Amino acid sequence: MIKLSAITPKDLGGGINLIDLGASGEVPNYWKPLAHLTNLIGFDPNEEECSKLENKDSGFLSQKFLPYAMAGENRDFTLYKTNSIYCWSLLQPNLPWLRRFDYSDLFEVKGTEVISAVKLEDVEELKNFNGIDAIKLDTQGLELPILKASEKIIRECIIIETETGFTENYIGETTFDQIANYMRSMGFGLFDINPNHRVSRKNSLSGTTSNEEMLWCEAVWLRDYCRTELYELTEITREKALKALCIYANHGCYSFGVEAARRFTELGVLSTEEYTELTSSELPWILHRNNDTGTAIKSGMLTSMINLIPRRYFSTIFAHLKDLQDTQHPLSFLARKMG
């Protein structure tokens, strides 16, 4: 009987295959509990950035970074090189809008270059992998065209992570409402969202505790295998089912995972004993390899509580915590951790 905390890459048919589109920076920390089971394939049009990432030890089962630009069609595009490499895009920054905010300098264009972009489905190197299970997109406004042009891959995915604006920070950018409609139509549900990306306007009250507009968000979308009307469930293998359960567990989606486990049991890819174990409590869903389940649960609870606090109050809270750093106050441990 398989336990999720003891899953090996062999149990998953070689591991979870994760595509990171726009790989500048790092994959989110919440992937770390699954890193030893995950093959990372990163894309970024900047060859120097790809080379740096390729040589960085990330803890993944395997990693490969490819200097390709992704788009919804195979053709040449103008790459807008902004002051910040993290804002480079095949779309032109919407500067009249962005210049109203403190961070607009990051988007100022310092040069352009004509580059070739390709559809995800046409990348030869991906054919060496046994299906794609997860995609993380940070493509500066091109999320929807990329997804729509690669629906064969999208239909295989268990999880898709998007970073999109609520308004057009780039001219012609995909916005969150467009992504939400598309993801639901493809059988995904919204399980996590971080909309707390707020930037001050350029005026005399910049940097105060003023409540600011939410400009973009990261969202996590999980495939709902119980929506049988959307795809053929008979094609689900045991390896795919175990990948899905590991991913659901990693995101704390235990009751959703139990629902999926029941479906997988009905399809014969999960045993009755395994299903019974997964329904017994939350413990079978804890993936942390150090067996410190108490710390893991407490950490998750603390993160959830912090996320309930409006961001405009953070500076005031952090200032008070700093005052407690060298005291015996019950919250002094948190102050020291953050300081």
Coordinates of C-alpha atoms in Angstrom, one line a residue:
M1 CA 0.0 0.0 0.0
I2 CA 1.4 3.4 -1.1
K3 CA 1.8 6.2 1.5
L4 CA 2.0 9.7 0.0
S5 CA 4.9 10.6 2.3
A6 CA 6.9 7.6 1.0
I7 CA 6.2 8.1 -2.8
T8 CA 9.2 7.7 -5.0
P9 CA 9.8 8.9 -8.6
K10 CA 9.4 5.3 -9.8
D11 CA 5.9 5.2 -8.3
L12 CA 5.1 8.3 -10.4
G13 CA 6.5 6.9 -13.7
G14 CA 9.6 9.0 -13.4
G15 CA 8.3 11.9 -11.4
I16 CA 6.1 15.0 -11.7
N17 CA 6.9 17.1 -14.8
L18 CA 6.7 20.8 -14.1
I19 CA 7.1 23.5 -16.8
D20 CA 8.1 27.0 -15.5
L21 CA 7.4 29.6 -18.2
G22 CA 9.2 32.8 -17.4
A23 CA 11.7 31.1 -15.1
S24 CA 13.6 34.3 -14.0
G25 CA 13.8 34.1 -10.2
E26 CA 12.8 30.9 -8.4
V27 CA 9.9 28.4 -8.3
P28 CA 7.7 29.2 -5.3
N29 CA 8.7 27.7 -2.0
Y30 CA 5.6 25.6 -1.8
W31 CA 7.0 23.3 -4.5
K32 CA 9.9 22.3 -2.2
P33 CA 8.1 19.4 -0.4
L34 CA 7.7 17.9 -3.9
A35 CA 11.1 18.9 -5.4
H36 CA 12.6 15.4 -4.9
L37 CA 9.8 14.0 -7.0
T38 CA 9.8 16.8 -9.7
N39 CA 11.5 17.2 -13.0
L40 CA 11.7 21.0 -13.7
I41 CA 11.7 22.3 -17.2
G42 CA 12.2 26.1 -17.2
F43 CA 11.9 28.6 -20.1
D44 CA 13.2 32.1 -20.3
P45 CA 14.2 34.1 -23.5
N46 CA 17.3 35.4 -21.6
E47 CA 20.1 32.9 -22.3
E48 CA 22.3 34.3 -19.5
E49 CA 19.5 33.8 -17.0
C50 CA 18.9 30.2 -18.2
S51 CA 22.6 29.5 -17.8
K52 CA 22.6 30.8 -14.2
L53 CA 19.6 28.8 -13.3
E54 CA 20.9 25.6 -14.9
N55 CA 24.0 25.7 -12.6
K56 CA 22.0 26.5 -9.5
D57 CA 21.3 23.6 -7.1
S58 CA 17.5 23.7 -6.6
G59 CA 16.9 20.3 -5.0
F60 CA 14.7 19.1 -7.9
L61 CA 14.9 15.5 -9.2
S62 CA 16.2 17.0 -12.5
Q63 CA 16.2 20.4 -14.0
K64 CA 16.6 21.9 -17.5
F65 CA 16.3 25.5 -18.6
L66 CA 15.7 26.4 -22.3
P67 CA 16.2 29.9 -23.8
Y68 CA 12.9 30.0 -25.7
A69 CA 10.3 32.7 -25.8
M70 CA 6.7 31.3 -25.5
A71 CA 3.7 32.7 -27.3
G72 CA 0.4 31.7 -28.8
E73 CA 1.9 31.3 -32.3
N74 CA 5.2 30.6 -34.0
R75 CA 6.6 33.8 -35.4
D76 CA 8.9 36.8 -34.7
F77 CA 8.0 39.2 -31.9
T78 CA 9.5 42.4 -30.5
L79 CA 11.0 41.8 -27.1
Y80 CA 10.6 44.8 -24.9
K81 CA 13.7 45.0 -22.6
T82 CA 12.7 46.9 -19.5
N83 CA 14.9 48.2 -16.6
S84 CA 13.9 45.1 -14.6
I85 CA 14.6 41.8 -16.3
Y86 CA 11.5 40.5 -14.5
C87 CA 9.3 42.8 -16.5
W88 CA 10.7 41.9 -20.0
S89 CA 7.8 41.0 -22.3
L90 CA 6.7 40.4 -25.9
L91 CA 4.0 43.0 -25.1
Q92 CA 4.6 46.7 -24.8
P93 CA 4.4 48.1 -21.3
N94 CA 1.3 50.2 -20.8
L95 CA 3.4 53.2 -19.6
P96 CA 0.6 55.9 -19.4
W97 CA -1.1 53.6 -16.8
L98 CA 2.1 52.4 -15.1
R99 CA 3.6 55.8 -14.7
R100 CA 0.9 56.6 -12.2
F101 CA 2.6 54.2 -9.7
D102 CA 5.8 54.2 -7.7
Y103 CA 7.3 51.2 -9.5
S104 CA 6.9 52.5 -13.0
D105 CA 10.7 52.8 -13.5
L106 CA 10.9 49.0 -13.6
F107 CA 8.8 49.0 -16.8
E108 CA 10.7 51.8 -18.7
V109 CA 11.9 50.3 -22.0
K110 CA 15.7 50.5 -22.4
G111 CA 15.8 48.6 -25.7
T112 CA 14.1 46.2 -28.0
E113 CA 15.0 43.1 -29.9
V114 CA 13.2 41.0 -32.5
I115 CA 13.2 37.3 -31.3
S116 CA 11.4 34.1 -32.4
A117 CA 8.7 32.7 -30.2
V118 CA 7.2 29.3 -30.3
K119 CA 4.1 27.5 -29.0
L120 CA 4.6 25.2 -26.1
E121 CA 3.4 22.2 -28.1
D122 CA 6.1 22.7 -30.7
V123 CA 9.1 22.5 -28.3
E124 CA 11.0 19.4 -29.3
E125 CA 12.7 18.9 -25.9
L126 CA 9.3 18.3 -24.2
K127 CA 8.8 15.2 -26.3
N128 CA 11.3 13.4 -24.1
F129 CA 9.0 13.7 -21.1
N130 CA 6.1 11.3 -20.3
G131 CA 3.4 14.0 -20.3
I132 CA 3.3 17.3 -18.5
D133 CA 1.6 17.5 -15.1
A134 CA 2.1 21.1 -14.0
I135 CA 2.7 24.5 -15.5
K136 CA 3.7 27.8 -13.8
L137 CA 3.2 30.9 -16.0
D138 CA 4.7 34.3 -15.5
T139 CA 4.8 35.5 -19.1
Q140 CA 3.9 39.1 -18.6
G141 CA 0.5 39.2 -20.1
L142 CA 0.6 36.3 -22.6
E143 CA -0.8 33.6 -20.4
L144 CA -4.1 33.0 -22.3
P145 CA -2.7 32.8 -25.8
I146 CA 0.0 30.4 -24.6
L147 CA -2.6 28.1 -22.9
K148 CA -5.0 28.2 -25.8
A149 CA -2.3 27.3 -28.3
S150 CA -1.2 24.2 -26.2
E151 CA -4.5 22.6 -25.2
K152 CA -3.2 19.1 -25.8
I153 CA -0.7 19.7 -23.0
I154 CA -3.2 21.6 -20.8
R155 CA -5.6 18.6 -20.8
E156 CA -2.8 16.5 -19.2
C157 CA -2.1 19.0 -16.4
I158 CA -3.1 18.5 -12.8
I159 CA -2.1 22.0 -11.7
I160 CA -1.6 25.4 -13.4
E161 CA -0.3 28.4 -11.7
T162 CA -0.9 31.8 -13.3
E163 CA 0.3 35.3 -12.6
T164 CA -1.9 37.9 -14.3
G165 CA -3.0 41.5 -13.9
F166 CA -6.4 42.7 -13.0
T167 CA -5.9 45.5 -15.6
E168 CA -3.7 45.8 -18.7
N169 CA -0.2 46.5 -17.3
Y170 CA 0.9 45.6 -20.8
I171 CA -0.9 46.6 -24.0
G172 CA -3.1 43.6 -24.9
E173 CA -2.4 41.7 -21.7
T174 CA -4.5 38.8 -20.6
T175 CA -6.4 39.8 -17.4
F176 CA -7.5 37.6 -14.5
D177 CA -11.1 37.6 -15.5
Q178 CA -10.2 36.2 -18.9
I179 CA -8.0 33.5 -17.3
A180 CA -10.7 32.5 -14.8
N181 CA -13.3 31.9 -17.5
Y182 CA -10.9 29.8 -19.5
M183 CA -9.6 27.7 -16.7
R184 CA -13.1 26.8 -15.5
S185 CA -14.0 25.8 -19.1
M186 CA -10.9 23.4 -19.1
G187 CA -12.0 21.6 -15.9
F188 CA -9.9 23.5 -13.3
G189 CA -11.0 25.1 -10.0
L190 CA -9.5 28.1 -8.2
F191 CA -7.8 26.8 -5.0
D192 CA -5.5 29.6 -4.0
I193 CA -5.0 33.3 -4.9
N194 CA -2.7 36.0 -3.7
P195 CA -4.1 39.4 -4.8
N196 CA -2.1 41.4 -2.3
H197 CA 0.1 43.1 -4.9
R198 CA -0.5 46.8 -4.3
V199 CA 1.7 49.7 -5.3
S200 CA 1.5 53.3 -4.2
R201 CA 0.5 56.0 -6.6
K202 CA 3.1 58.8 -7.3
N203 CA 2.0 61.5 -5.0
S204 CA 2.6 63.1 -1.6
L205 CA 1.0 60.1 0.3
S206 CA 3.0 57.5 -1.4
G207 CA 4.4 54.9 1.0
T208 CA 1.8 55.6 3.7
T209 CA -0.8 53.2 5.0
S210 CA -3.2 54.2 2.3
N211 CA -5.3 51.3 0.9
E212 CA -4.0 50.7 -2.7
E213 CA -5.4 49.1 -5.8
M214 CA -4.7 45.4 -6.4
L215 CA -2.7 45.3 -9.6
W216 CA -2.0 41.6 -10.2
C217 CA -2.3 38.2 -8.5
E218 CA -0.9 34.7 -8.4
A219 CA -3.5 32.0 -8.7
V220 CA -3.4 28.2 -8.3
W221 CA -5.8 26.1 -10.4
L222 CA -6.3 22.4 -9.8
R223 CA -7.9 19.9 -12.1
D224 CA -11.2 18.5 -10.9
Y225 CA -11.3 14.8 -11.8
C226 CA -14.9 14.5 -10.6
R227 CA -16.1 16.6 -13.6
T228 CA -16.5 13.6 -15.8
E229 CA -18.3 15.6 -18.5
L230 CA -15.1 17.4 -19.5
Y231 CA -12.7 14.5 -20.4
E232 CA -12.2 10.8 -20.7
L233 CA -11.4 9.4 -17.2
T234 CA -10.6 5.9 -18.5
E235 CA -7.2 7.2 -19.5
I236 CA -6.1 8.0 -16.0
T237 CA -3.2 5.8 -14.9
R238 CA -2.2 4.9 -11.4
E239 CA 0.9 7.1 -11.8
K240 CA -1.2 10.1 -12.8
A241 CA -3.6 9.5 -9.9
L242 CA -0.7 9.4 -7.4
K243 CA 0.8 12.6 -8.9
A244 CA -2.6 14.3 -8.5
L245 CA -2.9 13.2 -4.9
C246 CA 0.6 14.4 -4.1
I247 CA -0.1 17.8 -5.6
Y248 CA -3.4 18.1 -3.8
A249 CA -1.7 17.1 -0.5
N250 CA 1.1 19.7 -1.1
H251 CA -1.5 22.4 -1.4
G252 CA -3.4 21.3 1.7
C253 CA -6.5 20.3 -0.4
Y254 CA -7.3 17.2 1.7
S255 CA -11.1 17.0 1.3
F256 CA -10.7 17.7 -2.4
G257 CA -8.1 15.0 -2.5
V258 CA -10.4 12.5 -0.8
E259 CA -13.0 13.2 -3.5
A260 CA -10.5 12.5 -6.2
A261 CA -9.3 9.4 -4.4
R262 CA -12.8 8.0 -4.4
R263 CA -13.0 8.6 -8.2
F264 CA -9.6 6.9 -8.7
T265 CA -10.7 3.9 -6.6
E266 CA -13.8 3.6 -8.7
L267 CA -11.6 3.5 -11.8
G268 CA -9.4 0.8 -10.3
V269 CA -6.1 2.7 -10.1
L270 CA -6.2 3.1 -6.3
S271 CA -7.0 0.2 -3.9
T272 CA -9.8 0.3 -1.4
E273 CA -7.2 0.0 1.4
E274 CA -5.4 3.1 0.1
Y275 CA -8.6 5.0 -0.1
T276 CA -9.6 4.1 3.4
E277 CA -6.3 5.2 4.7
L278 CA -6.6 8.6 3.0
T279 CA -10.0 9.1 4.5
S280 CA -8.9 8.3 8.1
S281 CA -7.4 11.7 9.0
E282 CA -5.3 14.5 7.7
L283 CA -2.0 12.8 8.7
P284 CA -1.8 10.5 5.6
W285 CA -1.8 13.8 3.5
I286 CA 1.2 15.4 5.3
L287 CA 4.2 15.2 2.9
H288 CA 7.0 16.8 5.0
R289 CA 9.8 14.3 4.9
N290 CA 11.3 15.3 8.3
N291 CA 8.1 13.9 10.0
D292 CA 7.7 17.1 11.9
T293 CA 4.0 17.2 11.2
G294 CA 3.3 19.4 14.2
T295 CA 5.6 22.2 12.9
A296 CA 4.1 21.8 9.4
I297 CA 0.6 22.2 10.6
K298 CA 1.4 25.2 12.9
S299 CA 3.3 26.9 10.0
G300 CA 0.3 26.4 7.7
M301 CA -2.1 27.8 10.3
L302 CA 0.1 30.8 10.9
T303 CA 0.4 31.6 7.2
S304 CA -3.3 31.3 6.7
M305 CA -4.0 33.7 9.6
I306 CA -1.4 36.3 8.3
N307 CA -3.1 36.1 4.9
L308 CA -6.4 37.2 6.4
I309 CA -4.8 40.6 7.5
P310 CA -5.3 43.4 5.0
R311 CA -1.9 44.3 3.6
R312 CA -2.3 48.0 4.5
Y313 CA -1.9 47.1 8.1
F314 CA 1.4 45.1 7.7
S315 CA 3.7 48.1 8.2
T316 CA 2.0 49.0 11.5
I317 CA 2.0 45.3 12.7
F318 CA 5.7 44.8 11.7
A319 CA 6.7 48.0 13.6
H320 CA 5.0 46.8 16.8
L321 CA 6.6 43.3 16.4
K322 CA 10.0 44.9 16.1
D323 CA 9.5 46.6 19.5
L324 CA 8.8 43.2 21.0
Q325 CA 11.9 41.6 19.6
D326 CA 14.0 41.7 22.8
T327 CA 11.2 41.2 25.3
Q328 CA 9.5 38.2 26.9
H329 CA 6.3 38.9 25.1
P330 CA 4.6 35.7 23.6
L331 CA 5.0 37.1 20.1
S332 CA 8.7 37.9 20.6
F333 CA 9.7 34.6 18.8
L334 CA 7.8 35.8 15.7
A335 CA 9.5 39.2 15.9
R336 CA 12.9 37.6 16.0
K337 CA 12.0 35.3 13.1
M338 CA 10.9 38.3 11.0
G339 CA 13.7 40.6 12.1

